[in-house]
XYZ file of C-alpha atoms in Angstrom:
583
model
C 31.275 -4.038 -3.261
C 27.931 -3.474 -1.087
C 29.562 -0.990 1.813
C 27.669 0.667 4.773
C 27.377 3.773 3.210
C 24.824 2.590 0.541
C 22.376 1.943 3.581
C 22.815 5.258 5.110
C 19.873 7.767 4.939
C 20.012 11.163 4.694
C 17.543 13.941 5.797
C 17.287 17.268 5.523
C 14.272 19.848 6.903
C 13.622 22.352 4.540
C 11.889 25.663 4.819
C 8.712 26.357 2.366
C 7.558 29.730 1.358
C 6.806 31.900 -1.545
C 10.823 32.160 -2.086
C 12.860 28.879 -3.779
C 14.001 27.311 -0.756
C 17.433 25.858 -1.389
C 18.645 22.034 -0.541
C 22.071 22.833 -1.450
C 22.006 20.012 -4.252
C 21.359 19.763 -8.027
C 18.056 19.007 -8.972
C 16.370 17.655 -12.335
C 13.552 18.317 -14.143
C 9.420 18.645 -13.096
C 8.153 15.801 -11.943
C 4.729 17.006 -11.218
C 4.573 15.191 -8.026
C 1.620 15.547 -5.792
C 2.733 16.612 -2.123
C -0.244 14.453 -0.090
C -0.329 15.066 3.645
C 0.874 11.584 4.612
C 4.031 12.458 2.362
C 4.808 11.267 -0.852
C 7.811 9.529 -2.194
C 9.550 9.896 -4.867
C 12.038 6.523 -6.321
C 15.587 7.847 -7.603
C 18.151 6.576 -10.268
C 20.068 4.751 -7.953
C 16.680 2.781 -6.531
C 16.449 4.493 -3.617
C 13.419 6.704 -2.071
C 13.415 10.654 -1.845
C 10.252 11.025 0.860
C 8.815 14.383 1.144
C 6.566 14.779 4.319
C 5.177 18.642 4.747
C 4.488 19.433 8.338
C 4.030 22.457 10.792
C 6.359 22.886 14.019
C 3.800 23.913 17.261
C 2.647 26.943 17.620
C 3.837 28.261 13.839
C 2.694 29.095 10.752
C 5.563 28.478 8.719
C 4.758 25.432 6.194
C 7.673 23.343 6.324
C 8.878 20.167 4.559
C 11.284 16.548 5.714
C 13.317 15.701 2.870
C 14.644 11.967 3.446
C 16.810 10.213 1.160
C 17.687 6.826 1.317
C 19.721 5.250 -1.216
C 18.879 2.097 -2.637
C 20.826 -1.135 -0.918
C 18.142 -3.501 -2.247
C 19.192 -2.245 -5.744
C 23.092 -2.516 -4.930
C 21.930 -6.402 -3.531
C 20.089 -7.092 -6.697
C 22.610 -5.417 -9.016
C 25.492 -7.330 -7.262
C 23.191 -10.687 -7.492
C 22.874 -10.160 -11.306
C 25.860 -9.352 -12.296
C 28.655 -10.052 -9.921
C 27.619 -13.442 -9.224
C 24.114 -14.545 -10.705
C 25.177 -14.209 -14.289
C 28.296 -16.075 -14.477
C 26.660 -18.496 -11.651
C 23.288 -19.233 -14.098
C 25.898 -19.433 -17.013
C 28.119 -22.304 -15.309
C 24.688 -24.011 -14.415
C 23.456 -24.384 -17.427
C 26.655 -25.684 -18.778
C 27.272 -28.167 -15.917
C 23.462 -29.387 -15.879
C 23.973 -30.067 -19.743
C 27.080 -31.687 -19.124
C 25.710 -34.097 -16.939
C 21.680 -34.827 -18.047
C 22.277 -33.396 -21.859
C 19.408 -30.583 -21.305
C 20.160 -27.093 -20.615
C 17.720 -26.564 -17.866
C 16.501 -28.783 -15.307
C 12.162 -28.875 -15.579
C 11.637 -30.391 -12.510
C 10.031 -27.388 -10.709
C 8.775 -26.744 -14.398
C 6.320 -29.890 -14.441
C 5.662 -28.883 -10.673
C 4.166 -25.480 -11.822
C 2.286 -26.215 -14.709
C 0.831 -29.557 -13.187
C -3.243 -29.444 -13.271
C -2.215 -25.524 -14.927
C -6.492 -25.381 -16.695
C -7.880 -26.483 -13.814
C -5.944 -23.809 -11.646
C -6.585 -20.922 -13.969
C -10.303 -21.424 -14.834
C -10.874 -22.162 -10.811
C -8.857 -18.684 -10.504
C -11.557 -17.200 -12.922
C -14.147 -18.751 -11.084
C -13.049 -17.220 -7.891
C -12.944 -13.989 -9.323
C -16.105 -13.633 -11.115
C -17.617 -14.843 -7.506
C -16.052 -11.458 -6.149
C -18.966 -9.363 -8.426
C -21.357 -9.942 -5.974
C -20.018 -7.316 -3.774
C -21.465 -4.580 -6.492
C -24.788 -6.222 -6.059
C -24.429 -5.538 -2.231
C -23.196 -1.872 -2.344
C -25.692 -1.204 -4.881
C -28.207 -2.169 -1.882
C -26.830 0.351 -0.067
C -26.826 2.937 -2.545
C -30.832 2.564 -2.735
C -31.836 2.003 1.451
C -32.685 -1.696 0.946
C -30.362 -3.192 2.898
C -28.389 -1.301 6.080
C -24.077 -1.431 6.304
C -24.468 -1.975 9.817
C -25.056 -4.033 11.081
C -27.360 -6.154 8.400
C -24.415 -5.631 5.656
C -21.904 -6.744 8.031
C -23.287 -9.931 8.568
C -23.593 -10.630 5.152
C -20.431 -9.411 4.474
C -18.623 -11.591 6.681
C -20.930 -14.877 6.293
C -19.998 -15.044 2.236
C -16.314 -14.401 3.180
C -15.903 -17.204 5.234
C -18.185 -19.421 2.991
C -15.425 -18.169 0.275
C -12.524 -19.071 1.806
C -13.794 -22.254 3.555
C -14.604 -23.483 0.023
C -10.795 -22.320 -1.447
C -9.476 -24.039 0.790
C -11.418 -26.989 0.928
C -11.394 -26.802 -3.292
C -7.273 -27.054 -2.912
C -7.492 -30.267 -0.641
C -9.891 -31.823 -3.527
C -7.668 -31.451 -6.378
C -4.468 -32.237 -4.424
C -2.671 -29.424 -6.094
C 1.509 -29.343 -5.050
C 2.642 -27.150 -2.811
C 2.845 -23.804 -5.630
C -0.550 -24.635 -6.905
C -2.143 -24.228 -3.548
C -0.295 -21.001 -2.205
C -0.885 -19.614 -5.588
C -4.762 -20.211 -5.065
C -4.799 -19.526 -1.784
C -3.329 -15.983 -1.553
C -5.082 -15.169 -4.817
C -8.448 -15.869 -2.488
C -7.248 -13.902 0.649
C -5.792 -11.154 -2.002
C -9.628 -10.819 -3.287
C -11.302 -10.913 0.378
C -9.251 -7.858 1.264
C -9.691 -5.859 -1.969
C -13.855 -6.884 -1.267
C -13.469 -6.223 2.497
C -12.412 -2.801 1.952
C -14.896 -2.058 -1.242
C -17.686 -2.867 1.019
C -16.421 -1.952 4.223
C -15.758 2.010 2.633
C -18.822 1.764 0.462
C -20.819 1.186 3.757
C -19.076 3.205 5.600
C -20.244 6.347 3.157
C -23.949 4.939 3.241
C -23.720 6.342 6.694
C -22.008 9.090 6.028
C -24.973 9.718 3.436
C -27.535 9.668 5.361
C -26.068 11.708 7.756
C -25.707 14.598 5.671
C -29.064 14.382 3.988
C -29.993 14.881 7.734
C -27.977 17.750 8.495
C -28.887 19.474 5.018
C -32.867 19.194 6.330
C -32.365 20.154 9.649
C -30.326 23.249 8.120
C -32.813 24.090 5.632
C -35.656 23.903 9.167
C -33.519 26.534 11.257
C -32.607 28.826 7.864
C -36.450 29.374 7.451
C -36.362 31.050 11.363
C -34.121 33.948 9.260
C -35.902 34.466 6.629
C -35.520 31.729 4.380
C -32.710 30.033 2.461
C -31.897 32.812 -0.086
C -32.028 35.770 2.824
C -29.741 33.184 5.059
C -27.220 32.989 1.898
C -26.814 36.826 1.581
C -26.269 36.917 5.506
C -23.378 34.798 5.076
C -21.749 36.684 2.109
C -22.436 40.045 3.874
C -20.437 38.639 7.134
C -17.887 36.998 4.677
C -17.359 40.210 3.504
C -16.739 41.682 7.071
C -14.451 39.054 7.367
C -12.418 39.929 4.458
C -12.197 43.166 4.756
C -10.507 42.655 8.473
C -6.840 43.007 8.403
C -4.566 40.162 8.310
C -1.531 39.411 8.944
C 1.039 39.001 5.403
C 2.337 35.117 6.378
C -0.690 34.034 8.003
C -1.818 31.061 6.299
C -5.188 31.779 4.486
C -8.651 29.903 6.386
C -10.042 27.311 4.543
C -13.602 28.064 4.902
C -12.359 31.631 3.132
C -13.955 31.506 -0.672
C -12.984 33.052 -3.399
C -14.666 34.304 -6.681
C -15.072 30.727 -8.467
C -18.019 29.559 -6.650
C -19.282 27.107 -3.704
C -16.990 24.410 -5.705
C -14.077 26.255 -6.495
C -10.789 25.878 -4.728
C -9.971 27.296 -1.465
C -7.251 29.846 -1.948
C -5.500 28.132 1.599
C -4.765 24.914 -1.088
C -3.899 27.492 -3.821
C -1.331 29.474 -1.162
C 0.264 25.854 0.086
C 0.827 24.484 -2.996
C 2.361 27.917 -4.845
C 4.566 27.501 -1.409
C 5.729 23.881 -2.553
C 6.395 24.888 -6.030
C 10.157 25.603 -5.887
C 11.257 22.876 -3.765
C 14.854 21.764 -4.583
C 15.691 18.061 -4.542
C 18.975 15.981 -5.022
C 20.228 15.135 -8.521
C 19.256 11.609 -9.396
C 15.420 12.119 -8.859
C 13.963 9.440 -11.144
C 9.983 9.566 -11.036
C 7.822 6.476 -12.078
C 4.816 8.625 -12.779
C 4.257 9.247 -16.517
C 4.215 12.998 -16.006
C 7.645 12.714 -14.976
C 9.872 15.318 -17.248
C 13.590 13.950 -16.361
C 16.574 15.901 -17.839
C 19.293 14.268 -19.430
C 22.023 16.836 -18.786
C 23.549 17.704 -15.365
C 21.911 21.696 -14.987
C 20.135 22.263 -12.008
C 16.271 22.803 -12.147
C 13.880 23.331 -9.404
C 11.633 20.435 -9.610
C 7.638 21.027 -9.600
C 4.931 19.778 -6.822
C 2.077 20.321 -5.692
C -0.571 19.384 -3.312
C -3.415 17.431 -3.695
C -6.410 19.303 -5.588
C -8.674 20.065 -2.408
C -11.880 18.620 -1.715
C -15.492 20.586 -1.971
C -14.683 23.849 -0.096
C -16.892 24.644 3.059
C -20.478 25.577 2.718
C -21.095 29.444 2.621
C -23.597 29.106 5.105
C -20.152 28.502 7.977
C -19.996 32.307 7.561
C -23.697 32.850 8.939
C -23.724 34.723 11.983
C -26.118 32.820 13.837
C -24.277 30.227 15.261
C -26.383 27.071 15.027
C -26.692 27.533 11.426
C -22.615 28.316 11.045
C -22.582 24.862 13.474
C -24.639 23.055 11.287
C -23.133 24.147 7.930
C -19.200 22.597 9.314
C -20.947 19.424 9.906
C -22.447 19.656 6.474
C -18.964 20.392 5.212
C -17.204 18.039 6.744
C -19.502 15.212 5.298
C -19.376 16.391 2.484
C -15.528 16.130 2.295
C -15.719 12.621 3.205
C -18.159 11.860 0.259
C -16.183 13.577 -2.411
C -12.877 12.390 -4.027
C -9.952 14.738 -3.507
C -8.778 14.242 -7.287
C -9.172 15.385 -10.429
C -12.948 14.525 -11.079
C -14.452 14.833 -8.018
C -16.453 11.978 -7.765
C -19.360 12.178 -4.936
C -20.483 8.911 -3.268
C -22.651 6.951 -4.910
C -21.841 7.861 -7.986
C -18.790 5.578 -7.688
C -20.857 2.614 -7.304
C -20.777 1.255 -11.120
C -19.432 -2.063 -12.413
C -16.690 -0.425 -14.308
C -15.518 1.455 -11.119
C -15.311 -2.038 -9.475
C -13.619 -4.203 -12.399
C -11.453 -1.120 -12.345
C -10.227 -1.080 -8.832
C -9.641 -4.853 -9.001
C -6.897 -4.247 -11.846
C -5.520 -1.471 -9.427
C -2.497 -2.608 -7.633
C -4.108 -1.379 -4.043
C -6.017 -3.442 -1.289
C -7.695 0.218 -0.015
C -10.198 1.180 -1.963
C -11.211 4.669 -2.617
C -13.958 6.728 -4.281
C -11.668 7.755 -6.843
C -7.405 7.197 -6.791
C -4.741 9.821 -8.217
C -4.043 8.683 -11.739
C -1.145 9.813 -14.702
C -2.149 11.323 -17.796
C -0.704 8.119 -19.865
C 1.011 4.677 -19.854
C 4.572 4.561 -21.126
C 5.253 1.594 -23.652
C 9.054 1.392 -23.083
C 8.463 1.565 -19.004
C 5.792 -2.035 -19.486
C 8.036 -3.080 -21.885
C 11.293 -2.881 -19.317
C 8.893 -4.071 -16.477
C 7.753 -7.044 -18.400
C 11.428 -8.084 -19.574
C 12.817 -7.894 -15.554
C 9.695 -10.353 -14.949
C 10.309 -12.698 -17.013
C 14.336 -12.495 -16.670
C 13.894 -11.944 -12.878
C 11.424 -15.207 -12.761
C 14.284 -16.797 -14.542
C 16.703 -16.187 -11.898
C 14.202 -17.374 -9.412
C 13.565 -20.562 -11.336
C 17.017 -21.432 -10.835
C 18.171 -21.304 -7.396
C 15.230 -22.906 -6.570
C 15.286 -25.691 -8.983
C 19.367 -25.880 -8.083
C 19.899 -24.865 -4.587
C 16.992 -25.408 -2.814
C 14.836 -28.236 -3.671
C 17.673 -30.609 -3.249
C 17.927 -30.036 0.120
C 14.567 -29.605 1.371
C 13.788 -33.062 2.890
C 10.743 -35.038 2.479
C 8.187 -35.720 4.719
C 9.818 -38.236 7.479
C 13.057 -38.469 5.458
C 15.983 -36.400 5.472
C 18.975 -35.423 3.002
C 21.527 -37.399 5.003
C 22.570 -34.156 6.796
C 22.069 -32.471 10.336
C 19.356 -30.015 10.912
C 22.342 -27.392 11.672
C 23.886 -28.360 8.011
C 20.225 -28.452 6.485
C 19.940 -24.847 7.695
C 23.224 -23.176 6.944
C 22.805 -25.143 3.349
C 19.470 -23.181 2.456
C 20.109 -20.074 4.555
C 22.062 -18.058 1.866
C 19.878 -19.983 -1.095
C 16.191 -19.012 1.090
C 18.038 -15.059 1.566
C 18.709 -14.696 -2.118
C 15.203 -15.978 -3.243
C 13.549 -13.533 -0.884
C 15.362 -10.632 -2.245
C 14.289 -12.103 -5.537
C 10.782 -12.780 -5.344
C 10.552 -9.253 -3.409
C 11.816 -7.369 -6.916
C 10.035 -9.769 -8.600
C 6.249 -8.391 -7.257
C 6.538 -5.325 -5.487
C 9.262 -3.621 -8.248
C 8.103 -5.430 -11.836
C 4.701 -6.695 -11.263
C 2.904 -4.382 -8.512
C 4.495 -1.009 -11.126
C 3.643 -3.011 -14.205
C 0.118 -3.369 -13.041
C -0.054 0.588 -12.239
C 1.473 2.059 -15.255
C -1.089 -0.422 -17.494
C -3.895 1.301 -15.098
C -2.410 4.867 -14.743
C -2.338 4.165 -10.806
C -0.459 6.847 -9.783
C 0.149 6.052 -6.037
C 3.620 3.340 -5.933
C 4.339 3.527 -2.874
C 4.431 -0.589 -2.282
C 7.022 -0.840 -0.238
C 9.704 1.561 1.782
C 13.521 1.082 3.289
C 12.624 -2.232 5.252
C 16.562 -3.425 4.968
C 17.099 -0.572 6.938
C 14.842 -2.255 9.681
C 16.317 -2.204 13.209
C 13.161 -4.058 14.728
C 10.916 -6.024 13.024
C 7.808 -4.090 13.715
C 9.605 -1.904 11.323
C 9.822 -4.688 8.867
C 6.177 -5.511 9.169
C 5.304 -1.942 8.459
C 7.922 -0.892 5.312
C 8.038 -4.322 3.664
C 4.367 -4.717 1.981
C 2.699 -1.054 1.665
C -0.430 -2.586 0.351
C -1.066 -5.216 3.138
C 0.238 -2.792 6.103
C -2.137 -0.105 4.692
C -5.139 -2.323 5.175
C -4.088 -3.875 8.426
C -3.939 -0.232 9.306
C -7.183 0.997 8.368
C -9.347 -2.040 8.325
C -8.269 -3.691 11.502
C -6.176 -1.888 14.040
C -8.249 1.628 13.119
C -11.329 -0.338 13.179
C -10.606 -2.507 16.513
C -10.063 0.904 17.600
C -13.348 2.467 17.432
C -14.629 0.344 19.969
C -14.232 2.521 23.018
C -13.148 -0.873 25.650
C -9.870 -1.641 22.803
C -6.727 0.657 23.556
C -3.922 1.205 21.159
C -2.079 -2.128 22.821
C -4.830 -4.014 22.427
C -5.701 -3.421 19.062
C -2.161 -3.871 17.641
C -2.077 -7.025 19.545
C -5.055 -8.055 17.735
C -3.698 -6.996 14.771
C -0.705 -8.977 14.884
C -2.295 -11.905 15.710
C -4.840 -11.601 13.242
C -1.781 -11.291 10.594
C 0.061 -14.467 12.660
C -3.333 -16.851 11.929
C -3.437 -16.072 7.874
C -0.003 -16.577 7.689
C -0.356 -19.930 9.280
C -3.524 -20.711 7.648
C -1.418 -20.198 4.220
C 1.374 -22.639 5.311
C -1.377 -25.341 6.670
C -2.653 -25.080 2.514
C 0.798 -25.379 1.769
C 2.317 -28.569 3.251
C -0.851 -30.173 4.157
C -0.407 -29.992 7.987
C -0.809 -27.816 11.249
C 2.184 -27.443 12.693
C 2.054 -23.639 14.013
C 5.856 -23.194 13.568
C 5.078 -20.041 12.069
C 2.620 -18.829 13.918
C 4.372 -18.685 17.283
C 7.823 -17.635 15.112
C 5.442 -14.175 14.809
C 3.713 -14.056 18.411
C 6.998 -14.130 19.665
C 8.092 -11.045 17.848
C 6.112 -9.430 20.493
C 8.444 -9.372 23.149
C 11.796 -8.916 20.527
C 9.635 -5.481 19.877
C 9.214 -4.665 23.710
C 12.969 -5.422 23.925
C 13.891 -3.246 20.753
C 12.149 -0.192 22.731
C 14.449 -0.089 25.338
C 16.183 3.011 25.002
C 19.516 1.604 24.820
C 18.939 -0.940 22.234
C 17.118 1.045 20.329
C 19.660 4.103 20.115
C 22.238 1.540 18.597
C 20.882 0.893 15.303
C 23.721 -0.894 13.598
C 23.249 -3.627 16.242
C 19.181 -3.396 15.751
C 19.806 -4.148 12.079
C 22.082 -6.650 12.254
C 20.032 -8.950 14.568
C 16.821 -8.142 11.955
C 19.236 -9.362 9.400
C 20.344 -12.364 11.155
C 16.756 -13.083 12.257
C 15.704 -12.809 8.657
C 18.298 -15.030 7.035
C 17.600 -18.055 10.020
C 14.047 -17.801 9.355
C 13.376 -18.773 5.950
C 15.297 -21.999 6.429
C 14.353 -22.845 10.155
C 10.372 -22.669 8.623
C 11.073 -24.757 5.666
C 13.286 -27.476 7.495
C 10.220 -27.886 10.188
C 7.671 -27.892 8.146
C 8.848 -30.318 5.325
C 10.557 -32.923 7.777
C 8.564 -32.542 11.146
C-alpha cells in the first residue's frame, strides 16, 4: 500500500573537509560520481533521487554539502500498477477480449499506429538528414564567412520556420491519424531545439573567439612596453613566487589562479583541494548509480562512497600574476575566455575544434537538447543494463497499448457525437484511465528510453527528470517533470530574453511560459485537426494559480499544495481530451 511516507524527503547538510564526514547511515560502494556545481544526483534502489548540491554559507570558507533524499513514489505507483493491479487486470483482458471476439488482443490502435508506417519513417529520415545543414552553417563561423549575429541569426531562424511550416503542412497532406502526426510533429520541434542550441552555442563561442584573439594581441602590444613577452613571463613567476612564499592560513581554500608544477595546463591545486575534500562523503545505504563506473556492493558493510568534482577547466594565464596591472587585467579576461572555449571534461576540447560531422551526428544520438563542446561520458556501456531497459520498453509499451486500446478509446467521443454519457461521466470515466497512462508513458521515455539512449552513447549526465509528484505548485511541475526541455527553456529563452537590458526576470518568465503555452497548442492543432486553444489558456492560467501558491500561507502547507497539483493533474488530461475530440 502507497502511504505518505514514501513521498517524504529527507535532507541532511553535511560538513566537507579533509576528515570523513559522517551521515550517520550505511553507505555502499564507489560510485565515482562527479560532484558538478549545479549538484548532481544520484538514483537509488528504491527509485528515488540522492541530490548532492556543494555550497558555501556567507562569509566562510568551509566547503559544505546538501544531501537530499527522496524516495521513489513514482516507483511505488508503477510497482503497485504492475503488479497489484496491472498484471492480473491485462491477464483478465486478454481472456475476456478472447472470450468475446476469439483474438487475444484487440489491434484496433494497432492498425492506427502502423497506418501509412514507410511513409512516416522515411519522411522522419528525411527530416533528419535536413538537420545537417546546421554543420554547414557553424562551419561558416568557424572560418569568418558568415557572422552569428546578427547575419547567422537570421538564417537561423528563417530555415526553422521554413522547417516547421513544411512539417506541419507535410502532416495535413498525408492525412496521417492523430499518433502519426504528434509523432512527426514533436520529432520536428525535438530537432529545432537540439539545432537551436548547436548553433545558438556554436555562435555564441564565434564571439567568444574573436574576443580572445583580441585580448591575446592587445596583451602581446602592452607586454612589449616591459620588455617583451619572455621578460613579462619571468615577472610573473618571480611575483608568483612572492606570492607563495606569503603565509597562509591552514583551511583557507587555495586561489585558483595559484599554479602548480605541471604547467600552464595543469590542474589548479584549488580543484585538487575541493575534490580530496569530497572524497569521503558518506551516503545512505541503497545508493544505486546508473553510470557504468558505478562499483555497487552486494553485502550490507558500510563503505564511504567516492566523488569528485568536475576536472577543471584551463587554469588562469601566468601572466594574472604580473605586477603591472593592465597586463594582470588583461590576462583574467584572457582566462576567462578561455574557460568558456574549453570543455571542462576529460579531453579538453577547445572551440572549434568541436565543429566536425561526427561531433554533430554524435550529439544528435545524445539524449540532451543543450548542447555542449564536449559532455561527461562513462568508460563503457553495460549489456545487461540495455538489455533490462529494452525489455521495460517493450513490456511497459505493452501496458500502455492496453489501457488505451481498453479504457480509453471507447470513451473518447467523436467529432460532433458523443458516447451516450454526460460530460461529468465522460470525465470521471477517463480520469483514472488518462492518470495511469501518464504515469506510464512518463516511465516509458524519461526512465527506459531517455537511459537506454545514454548508456548506448556513454552519456553520463541522467538527470531527465526530478521529484515532480512531490510538486506543491505547478511551476514546480513545469520545472522537475522534463529536465531536458526545462534546461533549454532555461538557457535558450528565459536567459536569453534576459540579456536584453528593457526584459526583467517577470517578464522574461512570462515570455517563457507563453512561448511553452503556443507549442503546446500548436502540437494539439496537428493533432485533432482544429484550433480550439483549450490548452493554451489551461497553461496561461497557471499564472495566477502560481501567484496564489506564493502566498505565504498556502505555500507553507504543502500537503494541501500537493493535493490540489494532484487533483489539477488528474482533471486535466480528461477535461483536454473531452474538448478537443467533441467540441
Amino acid at each position: 500500500m502507497l502511504t505518505f511516507e514514501s513521498i517524504r524527503v529527507y535532507s541532511s547538510i553535511v560538513t566537507i573537509d579533509d576528515a570523513s564526514s559522517k551521515i550517520g547511515t550505511p553507505s555502499l560502494g564507489d560510485v565515482g560520481q562527479p560532484i558538478s556545481k549545479k549538484g548532481t544526483s544520484i538514483p537509488t534502489e528504491d527509485g528515488g533521487t540522492l541530490h548532492v548540491q556543494p555550497f558555501r554559507r556567507p562569509g566562510s570558507k568551509q566547503l559544505r554539502a546538501l544531501v537530499t533524499s527522496v524516495s521513489g513514489v513514482l516507483y511505488a505507483v508503477l510497482d503497485i500498477l504492475h503488479t497489484s493491479e496491472a498484471s492480473p487486470n491485462r491477464i483478465k483482458t486478454i481472456v475476456y477480449h478472447h472470450k468475446e471476439t476469439g483474438s487475444l488482443l484487440s489491434l484496433t490502435f494497432a492498425n492506427l499506429m502502423s497506418k501509412d508506417l514507410f511513409s512516416l519513417l522515411l519522411s522522419e529520415v528525411v527530416l533528419t538528414f535536413t538537420s545537417l545543414w546546421a554543420v554547414v552553417l557553424v562551419k561558416a563561423f568557424k572560418h569568418g564567412y558568415i557572422r552569428y549575429y546578427y547575419t547567422g541569426v537570421v538564417i537561423q531562424h528563417v530555415y526553422q520556420t521554413v522547417m516547421l511550416a513544411s512539417a506541419i503542412t507535410w502532416t495535413f497532406n498525408r492525412q496521417w491519424a492523430w499518433v502519426q502526426s504528434g509523432y512527426f510533429t514533436l520529432r520536428c520541434l525535438v530537432l529545432l531545439m537540439k539545432i537551436h542550441s548547436y548553433l545558438a552555442t556554436n555562435g555564441y563561442l564565434q564571439e567568444v573567439d574573436e574576443r580572445a584573439t583580441k585580448v591575446e594581441e592587445r596583451l602581446r602590444e602592452l607586454t612589449n612596453a616591459v620588455g617583451g613577452w619572455d621578460q613579462a613571463m619571468s615577472d610573473a613567476r618571480t611575483r608568483r613566487e612572492e606570492l607563495d612564499q606569503q603565509d597562509t592560513t591552514p583551511s583557507e581554500t587555495p586561489a585558483l589562479i595559484k599554479q602548480n608544477s605541471t604547467g600552464y595546463f595543469g590542474h589548479p591545486p584549488a580543484a585538487v583541494a575541493l575534490r580530496n575534500r569530497l572524497q569521503h562523503l558518506e551516503v545512505p545505504s541503497g545508493v544505486k548509480h546508473n553510470l557504468s563506473s558505478t562499483s555497487i556492493a552486494t553485502d550490507s558493510s558500510s563503505r564511504p562512497v567516492q566523488v569528485s568534482l568536475p576536472i577543471a577547466g584551463p587554469p588562469s594565464h601566468p601572466l594574472v600574476d604580473h605586477p603591472d596591472r593592465d597586463i594582470s587585467a588583461l590576462a583574467q579576461e584572457l582566462s576567462e575566455l578561455e574557460a568558456e572555449l574549453t570543455s571542462t571534461q576529460k579531453h579538453k576540447t577547445r572551440w572549434p575544434a568541436n565543429l566536425t560531422w561526427a561531433n554533430y551526428v554524435d550529439y544528435q544520438l545524445l539524449p540532451t537538447l543543450v548542447y555542449e563542446i564536449e559532455y561527461p561520458r562513462t568508460d563503457r556501456i553495460r549489456p545487461m543494463y540495455v538489455l533490462e531497459k529494452t525489455v521495460a520498453t517493450f513490456g511497459t509499451f505493452f501496458l500502455l497499448y492496453q489501457y488505451t486500446e481498453h479504457y480509453i478509446m471507447p470513451f473518447i467521443p467523436g467529432p460532433g457525437q458523443t458516447t451516450g454519457q454526460s460530460f461529468v461521466h465522460n470525465l470521471l470515466d477517463l480520469a483514472l484511465p488518462f492518470m495511469i497512462c501518464y504515469l506510464i508513458l512518463f516511465y516509458l521515455i524519461f526512465e527506459c528510453i531517455c537511459n537506454g539512449f545514454a548508456e548506448l552513447s556513454r552519456f553520463a549526465d541522467r538527470e531527465f527528470y526530478d521529484d515532480w509528484w512531490n510538486s506543491t505548485s505547478f511551476d514546480q511541475y513545469a520545472r522537475k517533470w522534463n529536465k531536458p526541455v526545462h534546461t533549454f527553456l532555461l538557457k535558450h529563452v528565459y536567459a536569453s530574453t534576459l540579456s536584453y537590458k528593457a526584459v526583467g526576470k517577470a517578464s522574461a518568465a512570462f515570455l517563457t511560459f507563453f512561448l511553452s503555452a503556443c507549442i503546446h497548442e500548436l502540437v494539439m492543432a496537428v493533432v485533432t485537426k482544429k484550433i480550439r486553444p483549450y490548452l493554451f489558456v489551461m497553461q496561461m492560467s497557471q499564472i495566477p494559480l502560481i501567484a496564489l501558491g506564493r502566498v505565504p500561507f498556502i505555500k507553507r502547507n504543502k500537503i494541501l499544495g500537493n493535493t490540489v497539483f494532484w487533483a489539477g493533474l488528474m482533471a486535466g488530461f480528461p477535461l483536454l481530451c473531452v474538448a478537443y475530440t467533441a467540441y
